[in-house]
Amino acid sequence: MNNAYYQVTMPNNEPVNSYAVGTAERESLKAELARQSAVQVEIPVIIGGKEIYTGNTKTVTMPHDHHHVLATFHMAGEEELKAAVKAAMEAKKAWEELPWEHRAAIFLKAADLLTGPWRDKVNAATMLGQSKTAYQAEIDSACELADFLRFNVYFAQQIYQQQPNNTPAVWNRTEYRPLDGFVAAISPFNFTSIGGNLCTAPAIVGNTVLWKPSSTAVLSNYYFYQVLVEAGLPAGVINFVPCSGTDMSKYVLSDENLAGFHFTGSTAVFSGVWSLVGQNISKYRSYPRLVGETGGKDFIFAHPTAKVDELVSAMARGAFEFQGQKCSAASRAFIPASLWDEVKEKLLARVAELKVGDVQDFTSFMGAVIDEKSYRNIVNYIKYAEESADADVLCGSYDDSKGWFVYPTVIQAKKPDFKTMVEEIFGPVLTVYVYQDEKLEETLKICDQASPYALTGAIFAQDRQAIVEMERALRNSAGNFYINDKPTGAVIGQQPFGGSRASGTNDKAGSMLNLYRWISPRSIKENFLPTKAITYPFMDEE
Ligand code: NAD
């Protein structure tokens, strides 16, 4: 046994590579893109460390070139999912008894492998499979994912250090046990880092996990899984189970040993799982912890004192980077009438310059949206606006001949509760409502109340009193609130991320708050001088 308290020092955020012309990282990423474009990968289900090829397969294609198949993946069904639950339960004892610094070492090593020898591979897979530009992949699958791993280890250490008070002859300890069962992690397509975090955060504090990646992010997620294996993750601690949502619900989320559910994705799926857990509540051995980060209808609200160029930059980057497929993407803007003409002219001019295309062409600002279902959904919203008397489509078009391309679209709504002002679209569509300057207060109320979500939001103003008023009025409208900045791009350790209302449980991914959900503390009291008395002094005769 060791006779020392080991220390994980506060990590720094992983520096972001620029991939600028002439850099070595640009050349090596391009070589990896060419390599991955020329091969097809076969991805198994991985349970208890064993690769399983079920024969029930689906393909991963490039969204920007939808005939190009990158990989085939095998899907887990009833038999495999039940085996994965068994494997997770069997791996649990050894994993939770492993000294925590050895668990920590695995994830710290994974972060170094990811940002070192695996960086290009995971970034290229994220670019090709999820249609991210080099920069968008870099900030996601290399930097944010490494930050999740390093900061969560550091936060786990901070939690473990927290101990209760003592009194004379009494020593109190708090033990931070993992949950009494397994954790199911279900991840979305849009961030490789989220998939990596959903499965590792509970594991860092000693839980064993079933990880269901999104079918449109399987390739990058599979490479990250290999990073964990290379870092020394024992068999069965995280089981990699691509499968249908229905099978996951039926064979995993209804299992009596489900102790936690770590989800990021749409509000509808999370609500469905919450209902399922409610229906099964008498079946479980404990009350499953439900953590979900879900949809958003993120806003930019400009005050008449806002600086126009900064506002326009935030609108363009906030709404259109990664094709608007960030839960934090700006998708509605409230602009004062006094600024609108200038904002409109500059925004449309800047947006017209943005190149949309294959992400292997590094001059592209945007790639394609993730798949056909998403493309049709977004296009239907644009068509709805085109046909409505309550809106004007100021720019935007779409084309699915080669890839699922939706060009940056700006809609001007004549009503603040117009459909595209309140519903999540999850594509490159920004709807603007122009308010009369003197109606600031009532427009802030509309911004707060018109949409069910409360994820991110940004205000732009120079006047300090206005900033105070807007910050107060929008207090419950966003879990991540920005002043004179775009509402996207939260950084681990700096702006813990998550929202409330229909946007989720606000458990702040990548923070200590999230890790608390995956532990079940045990309070231990030891009495050094136990009493022999039975009665109390007040009971003595006077
Ligand atoms: P999605 O809800 O369609 O899918 C998420 C995951 O759930 C996938 O793995 C999917 O296969 C699975 N799933 C689908 N149906 C299921 C079912 N019935 N039972 C169990 N699992 C099921 O979401 P998506 O399209 O992958 O991602 C986009 C959504 O995610 C958007 O709504 C976006 O706002 C949200 N999102 C939120 C955050 C956040 O932090 N709040 C971050 C990223 C994405």
PDB file of C-alpha atoms in Angstrom, residues 26-27 34 37 112 179 222 264 277 307 343 408 424 452 475 486 489 504 516 520 530:
ATOM      1  CA  ARG A  26      -1.923  20.950 -41.022  1.00  0.00           C
ATOM      2  CA  GLU A  27       0.156  18.604 -43.146  1.00  0.00           C
ATOM      3  CA  ALA A  34      -6.509  11.173 -47.070  1.00  0.00           C
ATOM      4  CA  SER A  37     -10.925   8.594 -46.892  1.00  0.00           C
ATOM      5  CA  ASP A 112      -2.094  12.588 -23.325  1.00  0.00           C
ATOM      6  CA  LEU A 179     -23.437   4.218  -7.421  1.00  0.00           C
ATOM      7  CA  TYR A 222     -14.763   4.113 -31.632  1.00  0.00           C
ATOM      8  CA  THR A 264     -26.976  14.451 -23.954  1.00  0.00           C
ATOM      9  CA  VAL A 277     -37.799   5.210 -15.600  1.00  0.00           C
ATOM     10  CA  LYS A 307     -21.453  47.660 -31.221  1.00  0.00           C
ATOM     11  CA  VAL A 343     -26.850  44.923 -38.851  1.00  0.00           C
ATOM     12  CA  PRO A 408     -26.486  29.850 -43.864  1.00  0.00           C
ATOM     13  CA  GLU A 424     -35.172  24.132 -31.926  1.00  0.00           C
ATOM     14  CA  PRO A 452     -39.392  26.409 -23.492  1.00  0.00           C
ATOM     15  CA  ARG A 475     -31.694  35.359 -15.230  1.00  0.00           C
ATOM     16  CA  LYS A 486     -21.276  34.754 -28.866  1.00  0.00           C
ATOM     17  CA  GLY A 489     -17.722  27.919 -27.184  1.00  0.00           C
ATOM     18  CA  GLY A 504     -31.959  19.652 -19.155  1.00  0.00           C
ATOM     19  CA  TYR A 516     -21.498  14.484  -7.561  1.00  0.00           C
ATOM     20  CA  SER A 520     -23.188   7.785  -3.269  1.00  0.00           C
ATOM     21  CA  PRO A 530     -17.822   4.822  23.528  1.00  0.00           C
TER      22      PRO A 530
END
